[in-house]
Amino acid sequence: MNKHYCIVNFENSKILSILENYGYNCIPTIKSDNISQPISNHADVLYLKTDNNEIYVSSCQSNNYKLLHENKYKINPISLNIGYKYESKLNIVITENKIICNTKTCMDISKIKKNREIVLVNQGYTKCSTIVVNNNCFITEDIGIYNKLNAIGAKCLLIEKGYVKLDGYDYGFIGGASTILNSETLLFFGDITQHPQYNNIITFCKYNNIEVDYIKDMPLTDIGGIVEI
C-alpha cells in the first residue's frame, strides 16, 4: 500500500498505530494557546481542506507549512482565538457539492463556495458534529444539522449525543471521534459497540457501502479527526 499523509492529534499512540496500519504517515498537529485547551490540538479545528490543492490553516501550524507546500497545497493562514465564535472558523463540512456551516462563526465561505450548495445550520462546531459518509450521506448528533440535511434530500442518521469522551468537557463529538479512510472504511477512535445506536450505525453504513472499524479497549474519544493531505 502506498503511504500518504494525515495530520492528527498525537496524544494517543494506539490511534497512530491503527492509522499507520491503514497506510498513513502521521504528522502531528501543533498545540495552540489560542484555542480552548481541550481542543487545542484538534485537526478539525486547526485545518480545513477545501480542494485537493487548497487548505486553510491556523497560523499556529506554521511548522507544517513546509510539508503542505511539498504536497502542492496553496496555504491560506487563518487566525483563531479562544471562544466558540472565534475558534470554529474552520470547523466546516465540505463535500464536492455542499458546504454545511454556521456563517455567524465560520470563515468567509464566499472564498470556497464555487458551485457548492450552502446548507446553513446553527451549530458552529459543524465538522465536529458530523460524519461525512459520502457526498450525500451523513451521521450527526445535532438535530438542527439532521433536519437541514433531510430537508434538502440528503441521507442522514441522527444519533444520541453524550457518548463520546473529551477531557475538559462533559462530552465530545462523533465527527471528531471518527474518520473515513480511503473512501471505504469508517474508523471510530474507540469502542463504537458501546454506543446505544451501534446497530443503526452499522446498518446505515452497510447500506451505503461503507465498512466500519473501531479501536477496541478504549472509550469512544473525540481527538479532532484527521486531515488527509
Coordinates of C-alpha atoms in Angstrom, one line a residue:
M1 CA 0.0 0.0 0.0
N2 CA 1.3 3.4 -0.9
K3 CA 2.0 5.7 2.0
H4 CA 0.1 9.0 2.3
Y5 CA 0.0 11.7 5.0
C6 CA -2.6 12.6 7.6
I7 CA -2.4 15.4 10.2
V8 CA -3.7 14.2 13.5
N9 CA -3.6 14.8 17.3
F10 CA -0.6 12.7 18.6
E11 CA -1.9 12.2 22.2
N12 CA -2.9 8.5 21.7
S13 CA -0.3 6.1 20.3
K14 CA -2.9 3.4 19.8
I15 CA -4.7 5.6 17.3
L16 CA -1.4 6.4 15.5
S17 CA -0.6 2.7 15.2
I18 CA -4.0 2.0 13.6
L19 CA -3.7 4.8 11.1
E20 CA -0.2 3.6 10.2
N21 CA -1.6 0.1 9.6
Y22 CA -4.0 1.7 7.1
G23 CA -1.1 3.2 5.2
Y24 CA -0.8 6.7 6.6
N25 CA 2.3 8.7 7.6
C26 CA 1.0 10.6 10.7
I27 CA 2.0 14.2 11.1
P28 CA 1.3 15.9 14.5
T29 CA -0.8 19.0 14.9
I30 CA 0.9 21.8 16.9
K31 CA -0.9 22.6 20.2
S32 CA -2.3 26.1 20.1
D33 CA -2.5 28.6 23.0
N34 CA -5.2 30.5 21.0
I35 CA -7.8 27.8 21.3
S36 CA -9.7 26.3 24.2
Q37 CA -7.3 23.8 25.7
P38 CA -9.4 20.6 25.4
I39 CA -9.4 21.1 21.6
S40 CA -6.1 23.0 21.1
N41 CA -4.5 20.2 19.1
H42 CA -7.6 19.0 17.1
A43 CA -7.1 18.8 13.4
D44 CA -10.7 19.6 12.6
V45 CA -10.4 22.9 14.3
L46 CA -6.9 23.8 13.0
Y47 CA -7.2 22.8 9.3
L48 CA -9.8 23.0 6.6
K49 CA -9.0 21.3 3.2
T50 CA -11.3 22.9 0.6
D51 CA -9.9 21.2 -2.5
N52 CA -7.2 18.8 -3.5
N53 CA -4.7 21.7 -3.7
E54 CA -6.0 24.3 -1.3
I55 CA -6.1 24.3 2.5
Y56 CA -6.9 26.9 5.2
V57 CA -4.7 26.5 8.2
S58 CA -4.5 28.1 11.7
S59 CA -1.4 30.4 11.7
C60 CA -0.1 28.5 14.7
Q61 CA 0.5 25.5 12.5
S62 CA 3.4 27.0 10.6
N63 CA 5.7 24.1 11.4
N64 CA 3.6 22.0 8.9
Y65 CA 3.7 24.6 6.1
K66 CA 6.7 23.1 4.5
L67 CA 5.1 19.6 4.2
L68 CA 1.9 21.2 2.8
H69 CA 4.0 23.1 0.2
E70 CA 5.8 19.9 -0.7
N71 CA 2.4 18.3 -1.4
K72 CA 1.4 21.2 -3.7
Y73 CA -1.1 22.9 -1.4
K74 CA -1.9 26.6 -1.6
I75 CA -1.9 27.6 2.1
N76 CA -4.3 30.2 3.4
P77 CA -3.4 31.2 7.1
I78 CA -6.3 31.9 9.4
S79 CA -6.1 33.5 12.9
L80 CA -8.1 31.7 15.6
N81 CA -8.8 32.8 19.1
I82 CA -10.3 31.3 22.3
G83 CA -14.1 31.2 22.3
Y84 CA -16.8 29.4 20.4
K85 CA -17.3 32.2 17.8
Y86 CA -13.6 32.6 17.2
E87 CA -12.1 29.1 17.2
S88 CA -14.7 27.4 15.0
K89 CA -13.9 29.4 11.8
L90 CA -12.5 26.3 10.1
N91 CA -15.0 23.8 11.5
I92 CA -17.0 23.4 8.3
V93 CA -18.3 20.4 6.5
I94 CA -17.2 20.5 2.8
T95 CA -18.1 17.9 0.2
E96 CA -17.9 18.0 -3.6
N97 CA -21.3 19.7 -3.8
K98 CA -22.2 21.0 -0.3
I99 CA -20.9 23.4 2.4
I100 CA -22.6 22.9 5.8
C101 CA -21.8 25.7 8.2
N102 CA -22.9 28.4 10.6
T103 CA -22.0 31.7 8.9
K104 CA -22.0 33.5 12.2
T105 CA -19.0 31.5 13.4
C106 CA -17.1 30.3 10.3
M107 CA -14.8 31.9 7.9
D108 CA -16.0 33.8 4.8
I109 CA -17.4 31.0 2.7
S110 CA -17.6 33.1 -0.4
K111 CA -14.0 32.2 -1.0
I112 CA -14.7 28.5 -1.1
K113 CA -18.3 28.3 -2.4
K114 CA -17.7 27.6 -6.1
N115 CA -20.6 25.5 -7.3
R116 CA -21.5 24.0 -3.9
E117 CA -24.9 24.2 -2.2
I118 CA -24.8 26.1 1.1
V119 CA -26.6 24.4 4.0
L120 CA -26.9 26.9 6.9
V121 CA -27.1 25.4 10.4
N122 CA -26.9 26.8 14.0
Q123 CA -24.1 24.5 15.1
G124 CA -20.7 26.3 14.9
Y125 CA -18.8 23.1 15.5
T126 CA -20.3 21.6 12.4
K127 CA -17.5 19.3 11.3
C128 CA -17.1 18.1 14.9
S129 CA -20.8 17.1 15.0
T130 CA -20.9 15.4 11.6
I131 CA -19.5 12.3 9.9
V132 CA -19.4 12.6 6.2
V133 CA -20.0 9.1 5.0
N134 CA -20.1 10.3 1.4
N135 CA -21.2 13.4 -0.6
N136 CA -24.8 12.8 0.2
C137 CA -24.8 10.7 3.3
F138 CA -24.1 11.8 6.9
I139 CA -24.3 10.8 10.5
T140 CA -24.8 13.5 13.1
E141 CA -25.7 14.1 16.8
D142 CA -27.1 17.5 16.0
I143 CA -30.9 17.8 15.5
G144 CA -30.5 21.0 13.5
I145 CA -28.0 19.6 11.1
Y146 CA -30.1 16.5 10.7
N147 CA -33.3 18.5 9.9
K148 CA -31.5 20.7 7.4
L149 CA -29.9 17.7 5.6
N150 CA -33.2 15.9 5.4
A151 CA -34.9 19.0 4.1
I152 CA -32.5 19.0 1.0
G153 CA -32.9 15.3 0.4
A154 CA -29.6 14.1 1.9
K155 CA -29.4 10.8 3.7
C156 CA -28.7 11.4 7.4
L157 CA -28.7 9.3 10.5
L158 CA -29.4 11.0 13.8
I159 CA -27.7 9.5 16.9
E160 CA -27.7 10.4 20.6
K161 CA -25.1 12.8 21.9
G162 CA -23.2 12.3 25.1
Y163 CA -21.4 9.0 24.4
V164 CA -18.1 10.5 23.2
K165 CA -15.2 11.3 25.6
L166 CA -13.4 14.6 25.5
D167 CA -11.4 15.6 28.6
G168 CA -12.3 19.0 29.8
Y169 CA -15.9 18.8 28.6
D170 CA -18.9 16.8 29.6
Y171 CA -18.7 15.0 26.3
G172 CA -17.2 15.3 22.8
F173 CA -18.5 15.0 19.2
I174 CA -18.9 12.0 17.0
G175 CA -17.3 13.7 14.0
G176 CA -14.1 14.2 15.9
A177 CA -14.2 10.6 17.2
S178 CA -14.0 9.1 13.7
T179 CA -12.7 9.4 10.1
I180 CA -13.4 8.0 6.7
L181 CA -10.3 6.1 5.4
N182 CA -9.7 5.6 1.7
S183 CA -13.4 6.4 0.9
E184 CA -14.4 2.9 2.1
T185 CA -13.9 2.5 5.9
L186 CA -15.4 4.5 8.7
L187 CA -12.9 4.2 11.6
F188 CA -14.0 5.1 15.1
F189 CA -11.5 6.2 17.7
G190 CA -12.7 3.9 20.4
D191 CA -15.3 1.2 21.0
I192 CA -18.4 2.2 19.0
T193 CA -20.1 -1.1 20.0
Q194 CA -20.9 0.6 23.3
H195 CA -22.9 3.4 21.7
P196 CA -26.7 2.9 22.0
Q197 CA -27.2 3.3 18.3
Y198 CA -24.4 1.0 17.3
N199 CA -26.6 -1.3 15.3
N200 CA -28.2 1.6 13.5
I201 CA -24.8 3.0 12.6
I202 CA -23.6 -0.4 11.3
T203 CA -26.8 -0.8 9.2
F204 CA -26.7 2.7 7.8
C205 CA -23.0 2.3 6.8
K206 CA -23.5 -1.1 5.3
Y207 CA -26.5 0.2 3.2
N208 CA -24.2 3.0 1.9
N209 CA -21.3 0.6 1.1
I210 CA -19.0 1.7 4.0
E211 CA -17.2 -0.8 6.3
V212 CA -16.9 0.1 10.0
D213 CA -13.8 -0.4 12.0
Y214 CA -13.0 0.7 15.6
I215 CA -10.3 0.7 18.2
K216 CA -11.1 -1.8 21.0
D217 CA -10.2 -1.4 24.7
M218 CA -10.7 2.4 24.8
P219 CA -13.7 4.6 25.1
L220 CA -15.0 6.4 22.0
T221 CA -12.9 9.6 22.1
D222 CA -13.0 12.9 20.3
I223 CA -9.5 13.5 19.0
G224 CA -10.4 16.1 16.4
G225 CA -10.5 13.6 13.5
I226 CA -7.7 13.6 10.9
V227 CA -6.9 15.7 7.8
E228 CA -5.6 13.8 4.8
I229 CA -3.0 15.5 2.7

